[in-house]
């Protein structure tokens, strides 16, 4: 800031510009991407340049925070405010000069990270460095003068094509570009999230219903808190401008819902039908919370025995996981993680099923159990070695358990039907394809023993073919 | 490489340069070489050059000027994207010399046809302003112009520019307020945030506080807790009538509510703060659910949201109490999130939930995250002071923690206990003794200091221990922390005063140690204490009071939430998060004492509409008092605001003309529609009169224009492709809706006879979304009609437009509008008696909500009741026996109806403007019943608003055989204006036309199916008679209506 004024004075401009300096613009001024070791590997300025030194304040806060998770998202410095997010081992630090709703910036930064993820398959330092030009072009389109311009991935993809190996080879030979030659029409259409002229030979629409149980269970096994959160992720590959409406058998289950902007609020309010013209490709249609909190049945149970003996610098560890009522579905992908107390040196365990690892630095025990068969319950037991002389840990660690159950929506949400209007190819129903669930449900944790589970169900509703 | 003639080489070079920029390396010496490529034909090179220019133009101003001409040329490019990006780059080059050029470009772009370019113009305003604030006045003009823009794309950006350039010019908002409220849902998410924040500030200056009333009501409720509900309600109502919320205020609240379900956390937060700052306290609660939902998202979002919840939960506990468990801490949360959650839980603690909370806290205390454990102890302390019932429990619990192995936990407990003991100066002897013992082990200075202070303060209660403690600490004095040293001195002084025999020497020893301490604070304190307590010849009068000074009763500290003082910042702002004023923070003003004139928000319309708005105003005032929250009132508001904002001012209508002219370019899209309209009018039944056809044809021309406009301007979230648009507009012109399915299918393949049924359903279904489309479309549109039910208006409007065009009198731009309904007849008709329905009873009434199922459908609300003691499953509509031409939109099958339960479903029936009966089967899982719906003729109409002048004009065209009239006797009590309006409107779905004469009342409507006008005039004569005149093309309906209206007015 000061430097800027100085420059101006150097070029002999009047006090008027000095005034301009003092006049701050709103919204996002600059963006720095910083990796975990503290290198700034990308910077982008939408207005005049802000020196990298502003990040020193950030590093200071980072040091203070010990843990990356604890870096405060909003930092105030003498001339700027820094708002940052931490995603995939990268800090996105934005520089702000004036009052702005912080969530606005945070939400935008996450959207940027999502876009990178979408374009490069991963949002990592390498991916960003390899595609620095695309990153720059994207940032240029996403923000104008610090105000978001185009953030819908459908539109961005039309403006700037995502890289593919084939194209980069072709490009390097022919010198053609990855910037769209044809200009997008999307911005100008009435549906900012859908590009025009979509065409598929196989018209398909997939809906994944993924539900997570988030539960806290106390030592004795009773549930302290449990709730179900769900999302419907869609993958729509339909030609033209399909107008879909999706109805549920029991929409009242959904207590609190948030929508993709394509969904018409009014129809939901009046008829509880999701009516929308979908974006092309993958997107999250809705996320919801299920109201009947008390009725959540946790599909697994854990028997645990963890004890540390006084003065012997050792302890015993014995955990068994078993399935509860789960409507005949198998519990799979079971992973248990335990943050052991600091005094633990290492662990000597035997697992009847799956494999375990213990990281002596972070003190995290991970046990990858896999599938649970009711006939033979997985068990992990053995000896815990403590630092000699260290006092016995006073509290048993909490166990976090994640798992998934295919084809089961724990809340009982049922999709009734999907109708399509506005396009001429005919839907025909019922052809259900199963896909592997991409998303792992989130874990849960708890006090002494915590179960946390996620159940997921995938529904493939409809396979459309053009007539 | 940049000099190379090959694009690929240039591109490669540019990519490397951009890579350098990205890493923050200086690439400015390449400027001359790069700038040459600005005119490159290759889009990618061009883009990268732009990137470079924006970065370095400021440093190399002279050279940057070379590129300006390229942009100037691009500003005239026929492609809107090129125009937009040229403007974007031009305005991003921060070179003061080009300010005039930028100004010119912005001005031009602000009246560009493309909303995308206008959006960029709005962005450029801010850039220019920051470059040269002297342009402010000119820029405000541009902002004013852009604020009038109806495109949702522009709205967000221009409000942003407004906030940037002239946030104090609130007067610019008045006229656009209602429009902004109505557009809000369809603006892109980022714009929503900005607009909501701006409207919050606006509303605070313009509306009366809704809170004062609330308080009265609250108080009242408390006082009369045992009063019967009914009485209560009555009184509440009375109180409510005292304060009536401005309908515009209500409009804002209503239109922002759906945004709580946005996926964008910033939008949700913006709405939440709006409700917090603007809504009556009773309504603010609806935001909590959505805020709690946000706790599922990223850590950063959680952090901000929790901070805001913390502030809210201090003031209004009730809002978040039901969600207490959602704030339970997870062991994977980062510490900052944990502490915030803890803070909220503490705020929410009350007598009822404290035991659960304390149990939860106990777990937290054992957490491995010691910082968090310490925070928990403080939280327990706060609960203990706030809730007296548990003070003892908490104290005991804390004392137990004193034996904890972890030092931080113990230290924190000591500090908290100290505070607690101060508030409760009884029975602490034991605890203090216990703590004195701890002194040997604790090393944390704060805790040691706290213990010493406690012992000193209450030394009289522990006379034996205190001197001993002093002895021990005197030994270790030199190794203590400053904080502890000060407390040792204090302890010594206090003991000296109370027990000088035992401690005199010790104290003096300590004082001597203090005298030579390294810290000047300690030396100061030592000197001060010595003078005060040790009597010597020099000591003044003060030493007499030494005891009083040292052993005075100290006020107990208050344990308060650190969020207590944050509430003076607007929620959701950066300042709130930082708890300090951020640059550019705009204070939220207090509510005004008296409401500023609400009429400033009315949009001026030509004189003909003036009285009309007057009437609306009147209605508004009457209605809200009666049914404050009723749907109909809301609708009325909407229509009021819509139509007033819709009827543009003169300058706008001129602009509109321009637009219309220019949209002729896009005749490509409009021509198919012309064809279809033509073909359709050809195919029309010959019953249609020739005159009517003439009108129709001229209509279609107008419609075409508007359509073109619509296609050009529409920004609605939900609209579909152009072709669909065309068809939806056709519907609106009153054409038979079958024709649109035909036109669809004709362009494709001929349809399967078998699939007929299937085909029909989608068509009907599609109507529903389309209705919204058109609503949105019309807001964007420049046509003077804007209403949520705009579908049918086109037909009505066009005759008057034609007339206008004939007269070329733009000033009298007439307003004809379909109004939303105020009164819904409560009369229900029986559809199925419970006896004949085997326990399933069904009633129906006409809800008069226009356009739910499309323009031609009359919505009928069917209430189904299960009078049996068993579930009735799968209720749906079976076989339909409809007269030819009639169509019906079914309700979704009802899965299950519980015994005694009832459910309301809405069906839409297109009666084809006849009173023929619609028969169909109502089926359950095992049975089916034949039922009939026969519409009263009054329900086959849709109300229309028009000016008196237009009414007369239309009436003039519908004379002769289109007119039926009769003389009726009017009961004396029915002869006032209000009664007549009420009765007529109840009997038939008519819209009121403002009338200049007291004795003449006019009503207008159009038939639902064909859209023919139906004009009703009631002229009161002397001796309680009246002339009832109905003018319509549909003479049959006219005469039936006449017959039905007669008794309505003559009966008492």
GROMACS .gro file of C-alpha atoms in nm, chain A residues 175-425:
model
  251
  175UNK     CA    1   0.031  -2.496  -3.129
  176UNK     CA    2  -0.341  -2.474  -3.085
  177UNK     CA    3  -0.471  -2.352  -2.760
  178UNK     CA    4  -0.679  -2.466  -2.473
  179UNK     CA    5  -0.879  -2.150  -2.463
  180UNK     CA    6  -1.215  -2.198  -2.618
  181UNK     CA    7  -1.225  -2.077  -2.975
  182UNK     CA    8  -1.593  -2.044  -2.975
  183UNK     CA    9  -1.722  -1.804  -2.724
  184UNK     CA   10  -1.954  -1.941  -2.465
  185UNK     CA   11  -2.317  -1.867  -2.478
  186UNK     CA   12  -2.386  -1.972  -2.125
  187UNK     CA   13  -2.322  -1.641  -1.959
  188UNK     CA   14  -2.574  -1.498  -2.188
  189UNK     CA   15  -2.836  -1.761  -2.157
  190UNK     CA   16  -3.088  -1.759  -1.885
  191UNK     CA   17  -2.935  -2.061  -1.719
  192UNK     CA   18  -2.595  -1.963  -1.599
  193UNK     CA   19  -2.506  -2.311  -1.482
  194UNK     CA   20  -2.574  -2.505  -1.797
  195UNK     CA   21  -2.387  -2.483  -2.119
  196UNK     CA   22  -2.573  -2.486  -2.442
  197UNK     CA   23  -2.556  -2.753  -2.707
  198UNK     CA   24  -2.493  -3.053  -2.487
  199UNK     CA   25  -2.512  -3.375  -2.679
  200UNK     CA   26  -2.480  -3.736  -2.570
  201UNK     CA   27  -2.553  -4.055  -2.750
  202UNK     CA   28  -2.635  -4.228  -2.426
  203UNK     CA   29  -2.846  -4.010  -2.214
  204UNK     CA   30  -2.796  -4.098  -1.855
  205UNK     CA   31  -2.878  -3.955  -1.519
  206UNK     CA   32  -2.739  -4.087  -1.195
  207UNK     CA   33  -2.828  -3.987  -0.846
  208UNK     CA   34  -2.624  -4.095  -0.550
  209UNK     CA   35  -2.791  -4.070  -0.218
  210UNK     CA   36  -2.517  -4.062   0.041
  211UNK     CA   37  -2.609  -4.042   0.404
  212UNK     CA   38  -2.385  -4.006   0.699
  213UNK     CA   39  -2.464  -4.077   1.056
  214UNK     CA   40  -2.285  -3.854   1.287
  215UNK     CA   41  -2.301  -3.996   1.635
  216UNK     CA   42  -2.139  -3.954   1.970
  217UNK     CA   43  -2.157  -4.259   2.190
  218UNK     CA   44  -2.041  -4.267   2.546
  219UNK     CA   45  -1.840  -4.528   2.725
  220UNK     CA   46  -2.137  -4.736   2.818
  221UNK     CA   47  -2.265  -4.747   2.465
  222UNK     CA   48  -2.555  -4.509   2.488
  223UNK     CA   49  -2.593  -4.248   2.221
  224UNK     CA   50  -2.521  -3.894   2.330
  225UNK     CA   51  -2.598  -3.737   2.002
  226UNK     CA   52  -2.678  -3.866   1.659
  227UNK     CA   53  -2.798  -3.712   1.343
  228UNK     CA   54  -2.822  -3.802   0.980
  229UNK     CA   55  -2.688  -3.580   0.712
  230UNK     CA   56  -2.735  -3.662   0.354
  231UNK     CA   57  -2.652  -3.539   0.012
  232UNK     CA   58  -2.772  -3.626  -0.331
  233UNK     CA   59  -2.490  -3.610  -0.579
  234UNK     CA   60  -2.590  -3.625  -0.937
  235UNK     CA   61  -2.422  -3.704  -1.258
  236UNK     CA   62  -2.640  -3.592  -1.540
  237UNK     CA   63  -2.546  -3.661  -1.896
  238UNK     CA   64  -2.848  -3.557  -2.090
  239UNK     CA   65  -2.864  -3.380  -2.421
  240UNK     CA   66  -3.022  -3.045  -2.475
  241UNK     CA   67  -3.205  -2.861  -2.203
  242UNK     CA   68  -3.381  -3.128  -2.001
  243UNK     CA   69  -3.614  -3.011  -1.731
  244UNK     CA   70  -3.620  -3.271  -1.458
  245UNK     CA   71  -3.839  -3.317  -1.163
  246UNK     CA   72  -3.756  -3.558  -0.888
  247UNK     CA   73  -4.009  -3.647  -0.624
  248UNK     CA   74  -3.974  -3.841  -0.304
  249UNK     CA   75  -4.204  -4.090  -0.141
  250UNK     CA   76  -4.149  -3.923   0.193
  251UNK     CA   77  -4.026  -3.569   0.143
  252UNK     CA   78  -4.127  -3.469   0.492
  253UNK     CA   79  -3.831  -3.659   0.626
  254UNK     CA   80  -3.610  -3.384   0.501
  255UNK     CA   81  -3.591  -3.137   0.778
  256UNK     CA   82  -3.351  -2.886   0.645
  257UNK     CA   83  -3.239  -2.874   0.289
  258UNK     CA   84  -2.998  -2.668   0.090
  259UNK     CA   85  -3.017  -2.655  -0.282
  260UNK     CA   86  -2.805  -2.615  -0.586
  261UNK     CA   87  -2.915  -2.289  -0.745
  262UNK     CA   88  -3.075  -2.476  -1.032
  263UNK     CA   89  -3.361  -2.595  -0.812
  264UNK     CA   90  -3.680  -2.397  -0.814
  265UNK     CA   91  -3.758  -2.294  -0.459
  266UNK     CA   92  -4.120  -2.235  -0.524
  267UNK     CA   93  -4.203  -2.579  -0.644
  268UNK     CA   94  -4.029  -2.730  -0.350
  269UNK     CA   95  -4.221  -2.511  -0.117
  270UNK     CA   96  -4.556  -2.581  -0.268
  271UNK     CA   97  -4.524  -2.941  -0.382
  272UNK     CA   98  -4.206  -3.082  -0.229
  273UNK     CA   99  -4.080  -3.171  -0.571
  274UNK     CA  100  -3.730  -3.099  -0.688
  275UNK     CA  101  -3.770  -2.935  -1.022
  276UNK     CA  102  -3.461  -2.821  -1.207
  277UNK     CA  103  -3.271  -2.786  -1.528
  278UNK     CA  104  -2.951  -2.962  -1.431
  279UNK     CA  105  -2.596  -2.849  -1.497
  280UNK     CA  106  -2.407  -3.081  -1.721
  281UNK     CA  107  -2.193  -3.339  -1.545
  282UNK     CA  108  -2.132  -3.394  -1.176
  283UNK     CA  109  -2.277  -3.170  -0.916
  284UNK     CA  110  -2.436  -3.177  -0.573
  285UNK     CA  111  -2.808  -3.145  -0.610
  286UNK     CA  112  -2.913  -3.105  -0.249
  287UNK     CA  113  -2.782  -3.165   0.094
  288UNK     CA  114  -3.019  -3.227   0.378
  289UNK     CA  115  -3.059  -3.313   0.738
  290UNK     CA  116  -3.308  -3.565   0.862
  291UNK     CA  117  -3.527  -3.454   1.142
  292UNK     CA  118  -3.598  -3.772   1.336
  293UNK     CA  119  -3.287  -3.747   1.542
  294UNK     CA  120  -3.387  -3.980   1.816
  295UNK     CA  121  -3.458  -4.272   1.595
  296UNK     CA  122  -3.115  -4.313   1.449
  297UNK     CA  123  -3.009  -4.671   1.483
  298UNK     CA  124  -2.635  -4.706   1.474
  299UNK     CA  125  -2.553  -5.013   1.269
  300UNK     CA  126  -2.237  -5.117   1.454
  301UNK     CA  127  -2.130  -5.160   1.810
  302UNK     CA  128  -1.787  -5.165   1.970
  303UNK     CA  129  -1.663  -5.357   2.270
  304UNK     CA  130  -1.356  -5.200   2.410
  305UNK     CA  131  -1.115  -5.255   2.690
  306UNK     CA  132  -0.830  -5.013   2.712
  307UNK     CA  133  -0.637  -4.983   3.032
  308UNK     CA  134  -0.303  -4.852   3.145
  309UNK     CA  135  -0.134  -4.995   3.447
  310UNK     CA  136   0.022  -4.767   3.700
  311UNK     CA  137   0.402  -4.774   3.712
  312UNK     CA  138   0.454  -5.052   3.461
  313UNK     CA  139   0.469  -4.837   3.153
  314UNK     CA  140   0.245  -5.071   2.965
  315UNK     CA  141  -0.122  -5.113   2.903
  316UNK     CA  142  -0.375  -5.340   2.741
  317UNK     CA  143  -0.579  -5.273   2.437
  318UNK     CA  144  -0.868  -5.488   2.321
  319UNK     CA  145  -1.137  -5.378   2.078
  320UNK     CA  146  -1.404  -5.576   1.898
  321UNK     CA  147  -1.642  -5.440   1.640
  322UNK     CA  148  -1.970  -5.604   1.555
  323UNK     CA  149  -2.274  -5.526   1.342
  324UNK     CA  150  -2.612  -5.441   1.486
  325UNK     CA  151  -2.942  -5.457   1.306
  326UNK     CA  152  -2.872  -5.340   0.955
  327UNK     CA  153  -3.149  -5.480   0.746
  328UNK     CA  154  -2.942  -5.761   0.610
  329UNK     CA  155  -2.683  -5.538   0.452
  330UNK     CA  156  -2.314  -5.587   0.502
  331UNK     CA  157  -2.111  -5.330   0.682
  332UNK     CA  158  -1.804  -5.264   0.473
  333UNK     CA  159  -1.506  -5.039   0.456
  334UNK     CA  160  -1.475  -5.027   0.830
  335UNK     CA  161  -1.182  -4.819   0.948
  336UNK     CA  162  -1.109  -4.735   1.306
  337UNK     CA  163  -0.875  -4.453   1.404
  338UNK     CA  164  -0.761  -4.379   1.755
  339UNK     CA  165  -0.558  -4.084   1.871
  340UNK     CA  166  -0.352  -4.241   2.145
  341UNK     CA  167  -0.226  -4.035   2.437
  342UNK     CA  168   0.113  -3.871   2.397
  343UNK     CA  169   0.277  -4.105   2.644
  344UNK     CA  170   0.228  -4.406   2.417
  345UNK     CA  171   0.553  -4.518   2.260
  346UNK     CA  172   0.434  -4.799   2.040
  347UNK     CA  173   0.177  -5.072   2.024
  348UNK     CA  174   0.206  -5.445   1.981
  349UNK     CA  175  -0.122  -5.572   1.855
  350UNK     CA  176  -0.273  -5.863   1.669
  351UNK     CA  177  -0.570  -5.818   1.443
  352UNK     CA  178  -0.795  -6.109   1.359
  353UNK     CA  179  -0.892  -5.931   1.046
  354UNK     CA  180  -0.749  -5.648   0.838
  355UNK     CA  181  -0.429  -5.465   0.915
  356UNK     CA  182  -0.332  -5.192   1.154
  357UNK     CA  183  -0.069  -4.920   1.158
  358UNK     CA  184   0.052  -4.702   1.439
  359UNK     CA  185   0.230  -4.379   1.368
  360UNK     CA  186   0.460  -4.309   1.662
  361UNK     CA  187   0.493  -3.944   1.565
  362UNK     CA  188   0.129  -3.846   1.545
  363UNK     CA  189   0.025  -4.127   1.784
  364UNK     CA  190  -0.253  -4.229   1.554
  365UNK     CA  191  -0.359  -4.589   1.538
  366UNK     CA  192  -0.540  -4.687   1.222
  367UNK     CA  193  -0.706  -5.021   1.180
  368UNK     CA  194  -0.841  -5.104   0.841
  369UNK     CA  195  -1.093  -5.374   0.907
  370UNK     CA  196  -1.279  -5.411   0.580
  371UNK     CA  197  -1.600  -5.607   0.580
  372UNK     CA  198  -1.764  -5.733   0.895
  373UNK     CA  199  -1.903  -6.084   0.889
  374UNK     CA  200  -2.129  -6.157   1.184
  375UNK     CA  201  -1.988  -6.506   1.225
  376UNK     CA  202  -1.641  -6.388   1.305
  377UNK     CA  203  -1.618  -6.050   1.466
  378UNK     CA  204  -1.301  -5.856   1.401
  379UNK     CA  205  -1.088  -5.803   1.706
  380UNK     CA  206  -0.769  -5.612   1.772
  381UNK     CA  207  -0.579  -5.668   2.090
  382UNK     CA  208  -0.237  -5.647   2.241
  383UNK     CA  209   0.002  -5.447   2.452
  384UNK     CA  210   0.057  -5.075   2.462
  385UNK     CA  211   0.405  -4.955   2.552
  386UNK     CA  212   0.430  -4.630   2.736
  387UNK     CA  213   0.720  -4.399   2.781
  388UNK     CA  214   0.892  -4.511   3.096
  389UNK     CA  215   0.846  -4.274   3.381
  390UNK     CA  216   0.563  -4.087   3.217
  391UNK     CA  217   0.250  -4.071   3.425
  392UNK     CA  218  -0.026  -4.301   3.320
  393UNK     CA  219  -0.269  -4.135   3.079
  394UNK     CA  220  -0.572  -4.043   3.277
  395UNK     CA  221  -0.820  -4.087   3.007
  396UNK     CA  222  -0.889  -4.346   2.747
  397UNK     CA  223  -0.873  -4.222   2.394
  398UNK     CA  224  -1.179  -4.190   2.180
  399UNK     CA  225  -1.232  -4.428   1.894
  400UNK     CA  226  -1.349  -4.306   1.561
  401UNK     CA  227  -1.511  -4.556   1.339
  402UNK     CA  228  -1.615  -4.512   0.983
  403UNK     CA  229  -1.790  -4.757   0.766
  404UNK     CA  230  -2.026  -4.776   0.478
  405UNK     CA  231  -2.325  -4.977   0.386
  406UNK     CA  232  -2.413  -4.995   0.022
  407UNK     CA  233  -2.766  -4.965  -0.101
  408UNK     CA  234  -2.911  -4.852   0.225
  409UNK     CA  235  -3.032  -4.513   0.320
  410UNK     CA  236  -3.044  -4.514   0.691
  411UNK     CA  237  -3.303  -4.240   0.708
  412UNK     CA  238  -3.542  -4.436   0.489
  413UNK     CA  239  -3.562  -4.165   0.228
  414UNK     CA  240  -3.709  -4.303  -0.090
  415UNK     CA  241  -3.712  -4.154  -0.431
  416UNK     CA  242  -4.046  -4.178  -0.597
  417UNK     CA  243  -3.988  -4.088  -0.957
  418UNK     CA  244  -3.797  -3.877  -1.196
  419UNK     CA  245  -3.970  -3.709  -1.484
  420UNK     CA  246  -3.814  -3.529  -1.767
  421UNK     CA  247  -3.970  -3.258  -1.976
  422UNK     CA  248  -3.847  -3.034  -2.243
  423UNK     CA  249  -3.657  -3.287  -2.448
  424UNK     CA  250  -3.783  -3.532  -2.696
  425UNK     CA  251  -3.590  -3.846  -2.630
   0.00000   0.00000   0.00000
